[in-house]
Amino acid sequence: CIRDRWYTKQTTEFSSYIAVILGNPDSSYFKSEFIQEMAHIRSHFPNNPLFFCGSPRMHQLTKEKVLAVMQNQDKIWLDESDGPNPYQSLLRSAYKLCVSADSINMISESCQSQAPVSILAKSMTPSAKHQKFIQSIQARLCALDAVIVGKPVDYALDQIMQHRLIHSILGESP
């Protein structure tokens, strides 16, 4: 089971970090909203450095925008040139997870953790499917400036596969 492999091995490696997990949001997000969201997070969590973990498919110009907001205590992983991918360790041990709205998979995996989860780039949610998914897990999410842990999702993929929208897309009955 994926959950057993990812979440049972406890670590405190990144316990003070706020993980900023970026799929591949539209490049316009990085022109202003990204900068504003990072400033908002920093203003509410001044003692917690950020750990930027992005999709290796991220465009070079986008990577440069992420690098531009980094501070001395922050860490980053955007591709294999940054060393081993810390994604699973961040899911297990980050103080808080902030995930971009464009990746249902990353949001789902984050919601399985014990950490508070917030959504980044809400205005850039790419489709109605993404919006419906995010709406369906609102009880698990918290605001960018909060650390309230909503009800953990036992295994989000199971819930997704049981959702009536998925059955209608697949042409099946629930």
PDB file of C-alpha atoms in Angstrom, residues 11-154:
ATOM      1  CA  THR A  11      11.002  11.681  10.657  1.00  0.00           C
ATOM      2  CA  THR A  12      11.538  15.160  12.047  1.00  0.00           C
ATOM      3  CA  GLU A  13      13.941  16.147   9.281  1.00  0.00           C
ATOM      4  CA  PHE A  14      11.773  19.049   8.047  1.00  0.00           C
ATOM      5  CA  SER A  15       9.554  19.625  11.086  1.00  0.00           C
ATOM      6  CA  SER A  16      10.171  23.373  11.243  1.00  0.00           C
ATOM      7  CA  TYR A  17       9.635  23.923   7.499  1.00  0.00           C
ATOM      8  CA  ILE A  18       6.546  25.034   5.676  1.00  0.00           C
ATOM      9  CA  ALA A  19       6.553  22.990   2.482  1.00  0.00           C
ATOM     10  CA  VAL A  20       5.574  24.912  -0.639  1.00  0.00           C
ATOM     11  CA  ILE A  21       4.660  22.127  -3.054  1.00  0.00           C
ATOM     12  CA  LEU A  22       4.293  23.363  -6.607  1.00  0.00           C
ATOM     13  CA  GLY A  23       2.903  21.305  -9.472  1.00  0.00           C
ATOM     14  CA  ASN A  24       2.975  23.413 -12.582  1.00  0.00           C
ATOM     15  CA  PRO A  25       0.577  26.332 -12.120  1.00  0.00           C
ATOM     16  CA  ASP A  26       0.073  28.792 -14.948  1.00  0.00           C
ATOM     17  CA  SER A  27       3.079  31.087 -15.337  1.00  0.00           C
ATOM     18  CA  SER A  28       0.915  34.147 -14.640  1.00  0.00           C
ATOM     19  CA  TYR A  29       0.607  32.947 -11.019  1.00  0.00           C
ATOM     20  CA  PHE A  30       4.297  33.658 -10.469  1.00  0.00           C
ATOM     21  CA  LYS A  31       4.032  37.289 -11.611  1.00  0.00           C
ATOM     22  CA  SER A  32       2.233  38.552  -8.488  1.00  0.00           C
ATOM     23  CA  GLU A  33      -0.027  36.086  -6.648  1.00  0.00           C
ATOM     24  CA  PHE A  34       2.878  33.760  -5.805  1.00  0.00           C
ATOM     25  CA  ILE A  35       4.907  36.631  -4.336  1.00  0.00           C
ATOM     26  CA  GLN A  36       1.877  37.805  -2.328  1.00  0.00           C
ATOM     27  CA  GLU A  37       1.110  34.319  -0.996  1.00  0.00           C
ATOM     28  CA  MET A  38       4.718  33.735   0.056  1.00  0.00           C
ATOM     29  CA  ALA A  39       4.797  37.133   1.837  1.00  0.00           C
ATOM     30  CA  HIS A  40       1.512  36.270   3.586  1.00  0.00           C
ATOM     31  CA  ILE A  41       2.848  32.907   4.776  1.00  0.00           C
ATOM     32  CA  ARG A  42       6.117  34.457   5.950  1.00  0.00           C
ATOM     33  CA  SER A  43       4.319  37.214   7.867  1.00  0.00           C
ATOM     34  CA  HIS A  44       2.276  34.653   9.819  1.00  0.00           C
ATOM     35  CA  PHE A  45       5.083  32.127  10.338  1.00  0.00           C
ATOM     36  CA  PRO A  46       8.247  34.213  10.782  1.00  0.00           C
ATOM     37  CA  ASN A  47      10.076  31.403  12.611  1.00  0.00           C
ATOM     38  CA  ASN A  48       9.404  28.769   9.960  1.00  0.00           C
ATOM     39  CA  PRO A  49      11.585  28.642   6.860  1.00  0.00           C
ATOM     40  CA  LEU A  50      10.059  27.564   3.561  1.00  0.00           C
ATOM     41  CA  PHE A  51      10.994  24.474   1.611  1.00  0.00           C
ATOM     42  CA  PHE A  52      10.090  24.871  -2.061  1.00  0.00           C
ATOM     43  CA  CYS A  53       9.492  21.530  -3.758  1.00  0.00           C
ATOM     44  CA  GLY A  54       8.438  21.755  -7.375  1.00  0.00           C
ATOM     45  CA  SER A  55       7.648  19.603 -10.325  1.00  0.00           C
ATOM     46  CA  PRO A  56      10.693  18.755 -12.433  1.00  0.00           C
ATOM     47  CA  ARG A  57       8.540  19.799 -15.432  1.00  0.00           C
ATOM     48  CA  MET A  58       8.531  23.405 -14.225  1.00  0.00           C
ATOM     49  CA  HIS A  59       9.731  25.898 -16.833  1.00  0.00           C
ATOM     50  CA  GLN A  60      13.102  27.578 -16.282  1.00  0.00           C
ATOM     51  CA  LEU A  61      11.538  31.056 -16.049  1.00  0.00           C
ATOM     52  CA  THR A  62       9.193  29.777 -13.332  1.00  0.00           C
ATOM     53  CA  LYS A  63      12.120  28.246 -11.442  1.00  0.00           C
ATOM     54  CA  GLU A  64      13.801  31.642 -11.526  1.00  0.00           C
ATOM     55  CA  LYS A  65      10.687  33.258  -9.990  1.00  0.00           C
ATOM     56  CA  VAL A  66      10.775  30.703  -7.168  1.00  0.00           C
ATOM     57  CA  LEU A  67      14.493  31.275  -6.593  1.00  0.00           C
ATOM     58  CA  ALA A  68      13.846  35.039  -6.411  1.00  0.00           C
ATOM     59  CA  VAL A  69      11.633  34.718  -3.304  1.00  0.00           C
ATOM     60  CA  MET A  70      13.979  32.441  -1.385  1.00  0.00           C
ATOM     61  CA  GLN A  71      15.546  33.634   1.846  1.00  0.00           C
ATOM     62  CA  ASN A  72      18.751  32.369   3.492  1.00  0.00           C
ATOM     63  CA  GLN A  73      17.121  29.748   5.725  1.00  0.00           C
ATOM     64  CA  ASP A  74      14.877  28.362   2.962  1.00  0.00           C
ATOM     65  CA  LYS A  75      15.548  25.171   1.020  1.00  0.00           C
ATOM     66  CA  ILE A  76      14.621  24.192  -2.504  1.00  0.00           C
ATOM     67  CA  TRP A  77      14.185  21.176  -4.738  1.00  0.00           C
ATOM     68  CA  LEU A  78      13.076  21.779  -8.323  1.00  0.00           C
ATOM     69  CA  ASP A  79      14.867  18.990 -10.162  1.00  0.00           C
ATOM     70  CA  GLU A  80      17.533  16.309  -9.755  1.00  0.00           C
ATOM     71  CA  SER A  81      20.310  18.925  -9.809  1.00  0.00           C
ATOM     72  CA  ASP A  82      19.107  19.899  -6.306  1.00  0.00           C
ATOM     73  CA  GLY A  83      19.858  16.426  -4.936  1.00  0.00           C
ATOM     74  CA  PRO A  84      17.475  13.671  -3.815  1.00  0.00           C
ATOM     75  CA  ASN A  85      13.786  14.533  -4.093  1.00  0.00           C
ATOM     76  CA  PRO A  86      12.512  15.400  -0.570  1.00  0.00           C
ATOM     77  CA  TYR A  87       8.799  15.208  -1.469  1.00  0.00           C
ATOM     78  CA  GLN A  88       7.949  12.122   0.593  1.00  0.00           C
ATOM     79  CA  SER A  89       9.939  13.372   3.588  1.00  0.00           C
ATOM     80  CA  LEU A  90       8.160  16.720   3.422  1.00  0.00           C
ATOM     81  CA  LEU A  91       4.790  14.953   3.396  1.00  0.00           C
ATOM     82  CA  ARG A  92       5.823  12.999   6.488  1.00  0.00           C
ATOM     83  CA  SER A  93       7.381  15.760   8.549  1.00  0.00           C
ATOM     84  CA  ALA A  94       6.768  19.350   7.385  1.00  0.00           C
ATOM     85  CA  TYR A  95       5.143  21.721   9.858  1.00  0.00           C
ATOM     86  CA  LYS A  96       2.607  22.759   7.223  1.00  0.00           C
ATOM     87  CA  LEU A  97       1.954  21.860   3.573  1.00  0.00           C
ATOM     88  CA  CYS A  98       0.985  24.505   1.002  1.00  0.00           C
ATOM     89  CA  VAL A  99       0.118  22.867  -2.323  1.00  0.00           C
ATOM     90  CA  SER A 100      -0.663  24.434  -5.690  1.00  0.00           C
ATOM     91  CA  ALA A 101      -4.237  23.987  -6.906  1.00  0.00           C
ATOM     92  CA  ASP A 102      -3.202  22.539 -10.260  1.00  0.00           C
ATOM     93  CA  SER A 103      -2.211  19.090  -8.945  1.00  0.00           C
ATOM     94  CA  ILE A 104      -4.994  16.870  -7.637  1.00  0.00           C
ATOM     95  CA  ASN A 105      -2.431  14.143  -7.013  1.00  0.00           C
ATOM     96  CA  MET A 106      -0.188  16.325  -4.814  1.00  0.00           C
ATOM     97  CA  ILE A 107      -3.190  17.725  -2.940  1.00  0.00           C
ATOM     98  CA  SER A 108      -4.524  14.223  -2.340  1.00  0.00           C
ATOM     99  CA  GLU A 109      -1.167  12.956  -1.092  1.00  0.00           C
ATOM    100  CA  SER A 110      -0.749  15.999   1.163  1.00  0.00           C
ATOM    101  CA  CYS A 111      -4.180  15.449   2.690  1.00  0.00           C
ATOM    102  CA  GLN A 112      -3.070  11.995   3.826  1.00  0.00           C
ATOM    103  CA  SER A 113      -0.407  13.536   6.035  1.00  0.00           C
ATOM    104  CA  GLN A 114      -0.892  14.711   9.603  1.00  0.00           C
ATOM    105  CA  ALA A 115       0.161  18.286   8.709  1.00  0.00           C
ATOM    106  CA  PRO A 116      -2.138  21.238   8.082  1.00  0.00           C
ATOM    107  CA  VAL A 117      -2.791  21.626   4.342  1.00  0.00           C
ATOM    108  CA  SER A 118      -3.496  24.855   2.446  1.00  0.00           C
ATOM    109  CA  ILE A 119      -4.080  25.464  -1.236  1.00  0.00           C
ATOM    110  CA  LEU A 120      -1.929  27.883  -3.245  1.00  0.00           C
ATOM    111  CA  ALA A 121      -2.877  29.514  -6.545  1.00  0.00           C
ATOM    112  CA  LYS A 122      -6.615  29.128  -5.956  1.00  0.00           C
ATOM    113  CA  SER A 123      -7.347  31.689  -8.645  1.00  0.00           C
ATOM    114  CA  MET A 124      -5.406  29.496 -11.088  1.00  0.00           C
ATOM    115  CA  THR A 125      -7.421  26.310 -10.498  1.00  0.00           C
ATOM    116  CA  PRO A 126      -7.206  24.853 -14.003  1.00  0.00           C
ATOM    117  CA  SER A 127     -10.572  23.125 -14.406  1.00  0.00           C
ATOM    118  CA  ALA A 128     -14.015  22.507 -12.980  1.00  0.00           C
ATOM    119  CA  LYS A 129     -12.773  19.018 -12.027  1.00  0.00           C
ATOM    120  CA  HIS A 130     -10.018  20.562  -9.891  1.00  0.00           C
ATOM    121  CA  GLN A 131     -12.471  23.016  -8.316  1.00  0.00           C
ATOM    122  CA  LYS A 132     -14.917  20.229  -7.432  1.00  0.00           C
ATOM    123  CA  PHE A 133     -12.144  18.128  -5.927  1.00  0.00           C
ATOM    124  CA  ILE A 134     -10.865  21.006  -3.793  1.00  0.00           C
ATOM    125  CA  GLN A 135     -14.423  21.790  -2.687  1.00  0.00           C
ATOM    126  CA  SER A 136     -14.931  18.139  -1.715  1.00  0.00           C
ATOM    127  CA  ILE A 137     -11.986  18.218   0.735  1.00  0.00           C
ATOM    128  CA  GLN A 138     -12.624  21.629   2.332  1.00  0.00           C
ATOM    129  CA  ALA A 139     -12.960  20.027   5.780  1.00  0.00           C
ATOM    130  CA  ARG A 140      -9.318  18.917   5.511  1.00  0.00           C
ATOM    131  CA  LEU A 141      -7.926  22.289   4.394  1.00  0.00           C
ATOM    132  CA  CYS A 142      -7.005  25.427   6.310  1.00  0.00           C
ATOM    133  CA  ALA A 143      -6.200  29.022   5.413  1.00  0.00           C
ATOM    134  CA  LEU A 144      -2.649  29.971   4.422  1.00  0.00           C
ATOM    135  CA  ASP A 145      -2.170  31.709   7.772  1.00  0.00           C
ATOM    136  CA  ALA A 146      -3.551  28.851   9.907  1.00  0.00           C
ATOM    137  CA  VAL A 147      -2.237  25.562  11.251  1.00  0.00           C
ATOM    138  CA  ILE A 148      -5.537  23.899  11.956  1.00  0.00           C
ATOM    139  CA  VAL A 149      -5.457  20.258  10.939  1.00  0.00           C
ATOM    140  CA  GLY A 150      -8.745  19.270   9.393  1.00  0.00           C
ATOM    141  CA  LYS A 151      -9.988  15.739   9.447  1.00  0.00           C
ATOM    142  CA  PRO A 152      -7.236  13.651   7.785  1.00  0.00           C
ATOM    143  CA  VAL A 153      -8.258  11.874   4.644  1.00  0.00           C
ATOM    144  CA  ASP A 154      -7.842   8.136   5.249  1.00  0.00           C
TER     145      ASP A 154
END
